[in-house]
């Protein structure tokens, strides 16, 4: 076993990714980094067996992402029975196009002698140009039916498995009707200091994809531009871009060498602007976002709703009839008495924000309206605050009721397995953590002037506690064990609640 361990290499350390362009005499390396994950390719332990001094160089041309794989090592394990060295190139063939495996010399020659690179432009249409830290960048976009876009995605999408946990490559051999539902957004740096006449002005920074989920809208809710008669079968093919849909942001990647430049913010906002301008898009969703992307989305969506005065229309009622504030078993406060629910739905649809995300923004906004002295009570139950003379105390009380109700409803199956006292404590703890997370986000936005991050942020509190996944379609809570519940509630089905199972 000790001998076999000597032949085992950490795949994340052995594999080095480089972005290169034509240089003076030989290809010039613009950036180098290692993958964050390799388990989809090399197994859960992320190790490669059979080599000493192993180095796997994966290089991409900066502009069109032409790839090349080079495997170097000092010694290779001689097979003993069924025990043999991992065939690295054979393993990677399932993930990379055939051009990746040409000889290194041929790849270098192509990079150095490709005269078309200097005049190359990203495929699709230019959406935005911006400057960050004195460097110029552009965002381009197009459909996956474009052969040039499809070729770039085929070459680069192995990085999705390297940097997005659970990320999977796109199926590029689908029918055009399916491929046309995918849209790709590229960020490129616009270079000016070139060391070779054959070097491209463009270098990849990151990319994202979105997918059109065709959605049913009742006839009475359709706007005129979506109302039209057609026969079945249709007289001519129906284009996906003519149908009402939910836009789902699927993959979102900024290369490690370009973190801390605000590219995630620019890319996300550019995508959202295209969705808002598309009359067939009714809602913007995100596929299984991680914590870093949750933060990025909050840092972008919240300032936008502030800027267009959507949030300024929303406030929490603090004066309720006496019969609703009396502390008696079975007394519930209707949400419609605390929040203007029809207005909330109107604002949500106007901004095309999914219910989960919109309710999160509403909770954050309402918390920001409460004075710091009232919020200092932390997770205390404050059972008498409904009748407090200070309106901030009452607002803090009702805000916590809304959040508690959401947490209780969405985790009811888990919570009902606990004793009542433990159940109450878990909900109280979750409310405190949620308030603390909102405070962190609000603090950071105030510090940064409302400008978001780059998609690579991590939560300041460290790792999550145990996760409870929640269902969008949870039934209305009918349990009355908790006398501080609220009927109805903001429809926020948050993906994660920090409760121990």
Short mmCIF file of C-alpha atoms in Angstrom, two decimals, residues 74-496:
data_model
loop_
_atom_site.label_atom_id
_atom_site.label_comp_id
_atom_site.label_asym_id
_atom_site.label_seq_id
_atom_site.Cartn_x
_atom_site.Cartn_y
_atom_site.Cartn_z
CA UNK A 74 9.23 11.53 -14.32
CA UNK A 75 8.26 7.89 -13.86
CA UNK A 76 5.29 5.71 -14.84
CA UNK A 77 4.08 2.68 -12.88
CA UNK A 78 4.66 -0.65 -14.60
CA UNK A 79 1.45 -2.65 -14.64
CA UNK A 80 1.18 -5.51 -12.14
CA UNK A 81 -1.77 -7.72 -13.01
CA UNK A 82 -4.87 -5.52 -13.12
CA UNK A 83 -3.11 -2.65 -11.35
CA UNK A 84 -1.90 -0.12 -13.90
CA UNK A 85 -1.43 3.58 -14.36
CA UNK A 86 -4.43 5.74 -15.20
CA UNK A 87 -4.64 6.44 -18.92
CA UNK A 88 -5.01 10.21 -18.55
CA UNK A 89 -5.54 11.06 -22.21
CA UNK A 90 -8.10 8.29 -22.63
CA UNK A 91 -9.94 9.55 -19.54
CA UNK A 92 -9.99 13.13 -20.82
CA UNK A 93 -11.27 12.11 -24.27
CA UNK A 94 -14.74 11.84 -22.78
CA UNK A 95 -14.52 15.51 -21.80
CA UNK A 96 -12.49 17.23 -24.52
CA UNK A 97 -12.77 17.51 -28.33
CA UNK A 98 -10.37 15.58 -30.56
CA UNK A 99 -8.29 18.66 -31.41
CA UNK A 100 -7.14 18.75 -27.76
CA UNK A 101 -4.85 15.78 -28.30
CA UNK A 102 -2.69 17.04 -31.14
CA UNK A 103 1.06 17.15 -30.53
CA UNK A 104 2.29 20.08 -28.45
CA UNK A 105 4.51 21.24 -31.29
CA UNK A 106 1.56 21.38 -33.68
CA UNK A 107 -0.47 23.37 -31.13
CA UNK A 108 2.37 25.86 -30.58
CA UNK A 109 2.84 26.23 -34.33
CA UNK A 110 -0.86 26.91 -34.82
CA UNK A 111 -0.91 29.56 -32.08
CA UNK A 112 2.19 31.29 -33.47
CA UNK A 113 1.19 31.21 -37.15
CA UNK A 114 -2.57 31.78 -37.08
CA UNK A 115 -2.73 35.14 -38.85
CA UNK A 116 -6.54 35.23 -38.57
CA UNK A 117 -6.32 35.58 -34.78
CA UNK A 118 -5.40 39.28 -34.95
CA UNK A 119 -8.69 40.12 -36.70
CA UNK A 120 -10.81 37.64 -34.73
CA UNK A 121 -13.89 38.88 -32.86
CA UNK A 122 -16.11 36.96 -30.43
CA UNK A 123 -19.19 35.41 -32.07
CA UNK A 124 -22.63 36.89 -31.47
CA UNK A 125 -23.51 40.49 -30.67
CA UNK A 126 -21.73 42.98 -28.45
CA UNK A 127 -23.87 43.74 -25.38
CA UNK A 128 -21.62 45.92 -23.25
CA UNK A 129 -18.14 47.43 -23.01
CA UNK A 130 -16.66 48.47 -19.67
CA UNK A 131 -13.38 49.27 -17.93
CA UNK A 132 -12.11 47.74 -14.69
CA UNK A 133 -8.83 48.69 -13.02
CA UNK A 134 -7.65 50.35 -16.21
CA UNK A 135 -8.35 47.32 -18.43
CA UNK A 136 -11.03 47.06 -21.14
CA UNK A 137 -13.63 44.30 -21.32
CA UNK A 138 -16.56 43.36 -23.55
CA UNK A 139 -19.62 41.13 -23.13
CA UNK A 140 -20.85 39.24 -26.20
CA UNK A 141 -23.91 37.03 -26.58
CA UNK A 142 -25.48 34.62 -29.05
CA UNK A 143 -27.49 31.44 -29.38
CA UNK A 144 -26.00 27.98 -29.19
CA UNK A 145 -27.17 27.30 -32.76
CA UNK A 146 -24.27 29.51 -33.92
CA UNK A 147 -21.50 27.03 -34.93
CA UNK A 148 -18.76 29.39 -33.70
CA UNK A 149 -20.38 29.67 -30.26
CA UNK A 150 -20.99 25.95 -30.10
CA UNK A 151 -17.33 25.28 -30.92
CA UNK A 152 -16.11 27.54 -28.11
CA UNK A 153 -18.46 25.90 -25.61
CA UNK A 154 -17.35 22.43 -26.71
CA UNK A 155 -13.75 23.43 -26.07
CA UNK A 156 -14.11 25.24 -22.75
CA UNK A 157 -16.97 23.59 -20.91
CA UNK A 158 -14.70 21.12 -19.12
CA UNK A 159 -14.02 24.13 -16.86
CA UNK A 160 -17.61 23.87 -15.61
CA UNK A 161 -16.74 20.52 -14.03
CA UNK A 162 -13.48 21.99 -12.69
CA UNK A 163 -15.02 25.03 -10.96
CA UNK A 164 -18.76 24.51 -10.43
CA UNK A 165 -19.58 21.78 -7.93
CA UNK A 166 -22.09 19.45 -9.53
CA UNK A 167 -21.81 21.31 -12.85
CA UNK A 168 -22.35 19.25 -16.00
CA UNK A 169 -21.43 19.95 -19.64
CA UNK A 170 -24.15 20.87 -22.14
CA UNK A 171 -25.37 18.35 -24.71
CA UNK A 172 -24.25 19.96 -27.97
CA UNK A 173 -25.68 17.34 -30.33
CA UNK A 174 -29.33 18.22 -29.64
CA UNK A 175 -31.74 19.37 -32.32
CA UNK A 176 -31.54 23.02 -33.37
CA UNK A 177 -34.93 23.72 -31.77
CA UNK A 178 -33.44 22.73 -28.43
CA UNK A 179 -30.10 24.42 -29.00
CA UNK A 180 -31.85 27.67 -29.90
CA UNK A 181 -33.30 27.76 -26.38
CA UNK A 182 -29.76 28.13 -25.04
CA UNK A 183 -28.06 31.51 -25.05
CA UNK A 184 -24.37 32.05 -24.22
CA UNK A 185 -22.76 35.17 -22.76
CA UNK A 186 -18.98 35.66 -23.02
CA UNK A 187 -16.73 38.16 -21.27
CA UNK A 188 -13.51 38.97 -23.11
CA UNK A 189 -10.69 41.28 -22.20
CA UNK A 190 -9.81 43.65 -25.06
CA UNK A 191 -6.02 43.62 -25.22
CA UNK A 192 -3.90 46.36 -26.75
CA UNK A 193 -0.33 45.39 -25.78
CA UNK A 194 0.38 42.51 -28.18
CA UNK A 195 3.79 40.87 -28.45
CA UNK A 196 3.18 39.22 -31.83
CA UNK A 197 1.51 40.30 -35.09
CA UNK A 198 -0.54 37.09 -34.89
CA UNK A 199 -1.78 37.64 -31.34
CA UNK A 200 -5.52 38.19 -30.83
CA UNK A 201 -6.89 41.33 -29.22
CA UNK A 202 -9.31 39.14 -27.23
CA UNK A 203 -8.71 36.97 -24.17
CA UNK A 204 -11.43 34.97 -22.42
CA UNK A 205 -12.50 36.09 -18.93
CA UNK A 206 -15.60 33.98 -18.28
CA UNK A 207 -18.98 32.98 -19.59
CA UNK A 208 -22.53 32.09 -18.65
CA UNK A 209 -25.44 30.26 -20.23
CA UNK A 210 -29.19 30.69 -19.97
CA UNK A 211 -32.06 28.45 -21.04
CA UNK A 212 -35.60 29.24 -22.12
CA UNK A 213 -38.18 27.24 -20.18
CA UNK A 214 -41.43 27.60 -22.11
CA UNK A 215 -44.13 28.42 -19.59
CA UNK A 216 -47.92 28.40 -19.61
CA UNK A 217 -49.63 31.75 -19.07
CA UNK A 218 -53.45 31.92 -18.74
CA UNK A 219 -55.06 33.65 -21.73
CA UNK A 220 -56.31 36.58 -19.67
CA UNK A 221 -52.78 37.37 -18.47
CA UNK A 222 -51.19 37.41 -21.92
CA UNK A 223 -50.02 40.78 -23.20
CA UNK A 224 -51.01 41.73 -26.79
CA UNK A 225 -47.62 40.87 -28.31
CA UNK A 226 -48.00 37.26 -27.11
CA UNK A 227 -51.59 36.88 -28.33
CA UNK A 228 -51.90 35.24 -31.72
CA UNK A 229 -53.86 32.43 -33.33
CA UNK A 230 -52.20 29.37 -34.79
CA UNK A 231 -53.21 25.99 -36.11
CA UNK A 232 -52.13 22.58 -34.85
CA UNK A 233 -50.02 21.35 -36.42
CA UNK A 234 -48.64 24.84 -37.11
CA UNK A 235 -48.35 26.12 -40.65
CA UNK A 236 -44.65 26.87 -40.04
CA UNK A 237 -42.24 25.92 -37.25
CA UNK A 238 -42.71 27.78 -33.97
CA UNK A 239 -39.54 29.58 -32.92
CA UNK A 240 -38.69 29.21 -29.23
CA UNK A 241 -37.98 32.93 -28.97
CA UNK A 242 -41.62 33.68 -29.80
CA UNK A 243 -43.04 31.79 -26.81
CA UNK A 244 -43.46 33.04 -23.23
CA UNK A 245 -40.73 31.58 -21.07
CA UNK A 246 -38.78 31.68 -17.84
CA UNK A 247 -35.12 32.45 -18.39
CA UNK A 248 -32.94 30.17 -16.28
CA UNK A 249 -29.32 31.13 -15.66
CA UNK A 250 -27.60 27.76 -15.81
CA UNK A 251 -23.78 27.98 -15.79
CA UNK A 252 -21.84 31.00 -14.57
CA UNK A 253 -18.04 31.07 -14.48
CA UNK A 254 -15.40 33.77 -14.05
CA UNK A 255 -11.86 32.42 -14.44
CA UNK A 256 -9.84 32.56 -11.19
CA UNK A 257 -7.24 34.86 -12.75
CA UNK A 258 -9.96 37.50 -13.26
CA UNK A 259 -11.56 37.51 -9.82
CA UNK A 260 -11.93 40.77 -7.87
CA UNK A 261 -12.53 42.89 -10.96
CA UNK A 262 -16.35 43.03 -10.77
CA UNK A 263 -16.85 40.81 -13.83
CA UNK A 264 -19.53 38.69 -12.17
CA UNK A 265 -21.57 41.82 -11.49
CA UNK A 266 -21.20 43.09 -15.06
CA UNK A 267 -22.07 39.71 -16.56
CA UNK A 268 -25.09 39.10 -14.34
CA UNK A 269 -26.47 42.60 -14.88
CA UNK A 270 -25.97 42.35 -18.64
CA UNK A 271 -27.89 39.08 -18.70
CA UNK A 272 -30.71 40.51 -16.58
CA UNK A 273 -31.00 43.52 -18.87
CA UNK A 274 -31.48 41.24 -21.88
CA UNK A 275 -34.18 39.32 -20.01
CA UNK A 276 -35.95 42.52 -18.97
CA UNK A 277 -35.87 43.80 -22.55
CA UNK A 278 -37.28 40.53 -23.94
CA UNK A 279 -41.11 40.76 -23.99
CA UNK A 280 -41.43 36.96 -24.07
CA UNK A 281 -39.48 36.51 -20.81
CA UNK A 282 -41.81 36.48 -17.81
CA UNK A 283 -39.40 35.49 -15.02
CA UNK A 284 -35.67 35.14 -14.27
CA UNK A 285 -34.56 32.04 -12.40
CA UNK A 286 -31.24 30.45 -11.45
CA UNK A 287 -30.38 26.76 -11.56
CA UNK A 288 -29.18 25.51 -8.17
CA UNK A 289 -27.12 28.55 -7.14
CA UNK A 290 -24.29 28.12 -4.66
CA UNK A 291 -23.74 30.52 -1.77
CA UNK A 292 -21.33 32.72 -3.73
CA UNK A 293 -23.87 33.18 -6.51
CA UNK A 294 -26.65 33.84 -3.98
CA UNK A 295 -24.55 36.72 -2.69
CA UNK A 296 -23.81 38.01 -6.19
CA UNK A 297 -27.49 37.97 -7.09
CA UNK A 298 -28.41 39.85 -3.91
CA UNK A 299 -25.68 42.44 -4.50
CA UNK A 300 -27.04 43.05 -8.01
CA UNK A 301 -30.83 42.72 -7.58
CA UNK A 302 -31.15 44.76 -4.41
CA UNK A 303 -29.48 47.96 -5.73
CA UNK A 304 -31.45 47.66 -8.97
CA UNK A 305 -34.76 47.54 -7.10
CA UNK A 306 -33.63 50.48 -5.01
CA UNK A 307 -32.66 52.44 -8.11
CA UNK A 308 -35.98 51.90 -9.90
CA UNK A 309 -37.94 52.76 -6.71
CA UNK A 310 -39.55 49.32 -6.43
CA UNK A 311 -38.52 48.76 -2.82
CA UNK A 312 -39.43 52.28 -1.72
CA UNK A 313 -43.08 51.37 -2.27
CA UNK A 314 -42.96 48.53 0.27
CA UNK A 315 -43.34 48.97 4.00
CA UNK A 316 -44.41 46.86 6.96
CA UNK A 317 -47.55 47.84 8.85
CA UNK A 318 -46.96 48.34 12.57
CA UNK A 319 -50.45 49.39 13.71
CA UNK A 320 -52.98 46.58 13.86
CA UNK A 321 -56.42 46.28 15.49
CA UNK A 322 -56.21 45.31 19.18
CA UNK A 323 -57.91 41.96 18.66
CA UNK A 324 -54.99 40.88 16.43
CA UNK A 325 -52.29 41.84 18.91
CA UNK A 326 -53.72 40.09 21.95
CA UNK A 327 -51.56 37.19 23.03
CA UNK A 328 -54.04 34.31 23.15
CA UNK A 329 -53.76 30.75 21.80
CA UNK A 330 -55.01 30.53 18.24
CA UNK A 331 -54.64 34.25 17.51
CA UNK A 332 -52.96 34.77 14.14
CA UNK A 333 -51.99 37.91 12.31
CA UNK A 334 -53.07 37.86 8.63
CA UNK A 335 -50.15 38.72 6.35
CA UNK A 336 -52.46 40.88 4.27
CA UNK A 337 -52.65 43.18 7.30
CA UNK A 338 -48.86 43.52 7.43
CA UNK A 339 -47.87 43.72 3.77
CA UNK A 340 -49.55 45.01 0.57
CA UNK A 341 -49.62 41.61 -1.14
CA UNK A 342 -51.16 42.72 -4.49
CA UNK A 343 -48.53 45.48 -4.75
CA UNK A 344 -45.75 43.00 -3.98
CA UNK A 345 -46.90 40.69 -6.75
CA UNK A 346 -47.15 43.60 -9.20
CA UNK A 347 -43.59 44.73 -8.40
CA UNK A 348 -42.26 41.20 -8.59
CA UNK A 349 -43.72 40.55 -12.03
CA UNK A 350 -42.63 43.94 -13.34
CA UNK A 351 -39.03 43.16 -12.37
CA UNK A 352 -39.36 39.52 -13.53
CA UNK A 353 -37.87 38.22 -10.27
CA UNK A 354 -38.72 34.70 -9.11
CA UNK A 355 -40.81 34.47 -5.90
CA UNK A 356 -38.00 33.08 -3.76
CA UNK A 357 -35.51 35.75 -4.69
CA UNK A 358 -38.04 38.58 -4.56
CA UNK A 359 -39.22 37.66 -1.09
CA UNK A 360 -35.60 37.55 0.06
CA UNK A 361 -35.09 41.09 -1.23
CA UNK A 362 -38.30 42.24 0.46
CA UNK A 363 -37.21 40.77 3.78
CA UNK A 364 -33.83 42.46 3.47
CA UNK A 365 -35.44 45.79 2.60
CA UNK A 366 -37.90 45.63 5.49
CA UNK A 367 -35.07 44.83 7.88
CA UNK A 368 -33.15 47.88 6.63
CA UNK A 369 -36.11 50.09 7.62
CA UNK A 370 -35.87 49.04 11.27
CA UNK A 371 -33.60 51.18 13.43
CA UNK A 372 -30.45 49.50 14.80
CA UNK A 373 -31.55 49.88 18.42
CA UNK A 374 -34.60 47.71 17.80
CA UNK A 375 -32.60 45.04 15.93
CA UNK A 376 -30.09 44.71 18.77
CA UNK A 377 -32.53 42.43 20.56
CA UNK A 378 -31.11 39.63 18.41
CA UNK A 379 -33.01 36.37 18.64
CA UNK A 380 -34.94 37.20 21.83
CA UNK A 381 -38.60 36.27 21.48
CA UNK A 382 -39.92 39.76 22.27
CA UNK A 383 -43.43 38.45 22.79
CA UNK A 384 -44.80 41.81 23.90
CA UNK A 385 -43.41 43.91 21.05
CA UNK A 386 -46.72 43.78 19.17
CA UNK A 387 -48.06 46.31 21.70
CA UNK A 388 -44.83 48.27 22.20
CA UNK A 389 -45.02 52.08 22.00
CA UNK A 390 -41.93 52.30 19.76
CA UNK A 391 -42.92 51.59 16.10
CA UNK A 392 -39.44 50.19 15.43
CA UNK A 393 -39.96 47.61 18.16
CA UNK A 394 -43.28 46.62 16.63
CA UNK A 395 -41.75 46.45 13.14
CA UNK A 396 -38.93 44.26 14.40
CA UNK A 397 -41.50 41.99 16.07
CA UNK A 398 -43.63 41.62 12.95
CA UNK A 399 -40.60 41.20 10.68
CA UNK A 400 -39.49 38.29 12.81
CA UNK A 401 -42.97 36.79 12.70
CA UNK A 402 -42.88 36.81 8.90
CA UNK A 403 -39.47 35.14 8.79
CA UNK A 404 -40.41 32.63 11.49
CA UNK A 405 -43.55 31.70 9.64
CA UNK A 406 -41.62 31.15 6.40
CA UNK A 407 -39.02 28.99 8.16
CA UNK A 408 -41.67 27.04 10.05
CA UNK A 409 -43.81 26.37 6.98
CA UNK A 410 -40.96 25.30 4.76
CA UNK A 411 -39.40 23.01 7.37
CA UNK A 412 -42.58 21.72 8.93
CA UNK A 413 -41.95 18.03 8.23
CA UNK A 414 -38.56 18.20 9.93
CA UNK A 415 -39.64 20.46 12.78
CA UNK A 416 -42.66 18.35 13.68
CA UNK A 417 -40.31 15.51 14.56
CA UNK A 418 -38.88 17.62 17.40
CA UNK A 419 -40.26 18.36 20.84
CA UNK A 420 -42.09 21.69 20.96
CA UNK A 421 -39.39 23.46 22.95
CA UNK A 422 -36.62 22.28 20.67
CA UNK A 423 -38.72 23.18 17.64
CA UNK A 424 -39.19 26.73 18.89
CA UNK A 425 -35.48 27.04 19.65
CA UNK A 426 -34.51 25.86 16.18
CA UNK A 427 -36.82 28.38 14.52
CA UNK A 428 -35.53 31.17 16.77
CA UNK A 429 -31.95 30.24 15.90
CA UNK A 430 -32.74 30.21 12.18
CA UNK A 431 -34.38 33.64 12.40
CA UNK A 432 -31.30 35.02 14.12
CA UNK A 433 -29.00 33.57 11.47
CA UNK A 434 -31.17 34.93 8.67
CA UNK A 435 -31.19 38.39 10.22
CA UNK A 436 -27.41 38.22 10.65
CA UNK A 437 -26.94 37.22 7.01
CA UNK A 438 -29.09 40.14 5.83
CA UNK A 439 -27.14 42.49 8.08
CA UNK A 440 -23.90 41.26 6.48
CA UNK A 441 -25.24 41.86 2.97
CA UNK A 442 -26.57 45.32 3.82
CA UNK A 443 -23.27 46.25 5.46
CA UNK A 444 -21.27 45.16 2.44
CA UNK A 445 -23.55 46.99 0.02
CA UNK A 446 -23.29 50.16 2.08
CA UNK A 447 -19.52 49.78 2.19
CA UNK A 448 -19.27 49.22 -1.57
CA UNK A 449 -21.86 51.78 -2.55
CA UNK A 450 -24.35 49.14 -3.67
CA UNK A 451 -21.93 47.55 -6.13
CA UNK A 452 -21.86 43.77 -6.07
CA UNK A 453 -19.12 41.18 -6.12
CA UNK A 454 -17.60 38.92 -8.74
CA UNK A 455 -19.30 35.60 -8.29
CA UNK A 456 -16.38 34.27 -6.27
CA UNK A 457 -17.50 35.56 -2.87
CA UNK A 458 -17.78 33.23 0.08
CA UNK A 459 -19.96 33.70 3.12
CA UNK A 460 -18.15 35.26 6.06
CA UNK A 461 -19.57 32.80 8.57
CA UNK A 462 -17.79 29.83 7.00
CA UNK A 463 -19.39 26.49 6.23
CA UNK A 464 -23.11 25.90 6.34
CA UNK A 465 -24.77 23.91 9.00
CA UNK A 466 -26.90 20.96 7.95
CA UNK A 467 -29.10 21.87 5.01
CA UNK A 468 -32.83 21.41 4.66
CA UNK A 469 -34.06 21.53 1.09
CA UNK A 470 -37.41 23.19 0.71
CA UNK A 471 -40.27 22.62 -1.69
CA UNK A 472 -41.81 25.39 -3.74
CA UNK A 473 -45.24 23.84 -3.30
CA UNK A 474 -45.41 23.44 0.47
CA UNK A 475 -49.00 23.49 1.75
CA UNK A 476 -50.36 26.26 3.96
CA UNK A 477 -49.36 25.66 7.55
CA UNK A 478 -52.26 24.46 9.67
CA UNK A 479 -50.45 23.77 12.94
CA UNK A 480 -51.18 26.10 15.84
CA UNK A 481 -48.50 24.99 18.28
CA UNK A 482 -46.57 28.21 17.77
CA UNK A 483 -48.62 31.19 18.96
CA UNK A 484 -46.34 33.65 17.17
CA UNK A 485 -47.14 32.40 13.67
CA UNK A 486 -48.50 34.58 10.89
CA UNK A 487 -51.09 33.42 8.36
CA UNK A 488 -50.21 33.66 4.69
CA UNK A 489 -46.74 35.16 4.63
CA UNK A 490 -44.42 36.44 1.97
CA UNK A 491 -44.01 33.63 -0.56
CA UNK A 492 -40.31 33.13 0.02
CA UNK A 493 -39.32 29.51 -0.38
CA UNK A 494 -35.67 30.02 0.45
CA UNK A 495 -33.44 27.19 -0.71
CA UNK A 496 -31.52 26.82 2.53
#
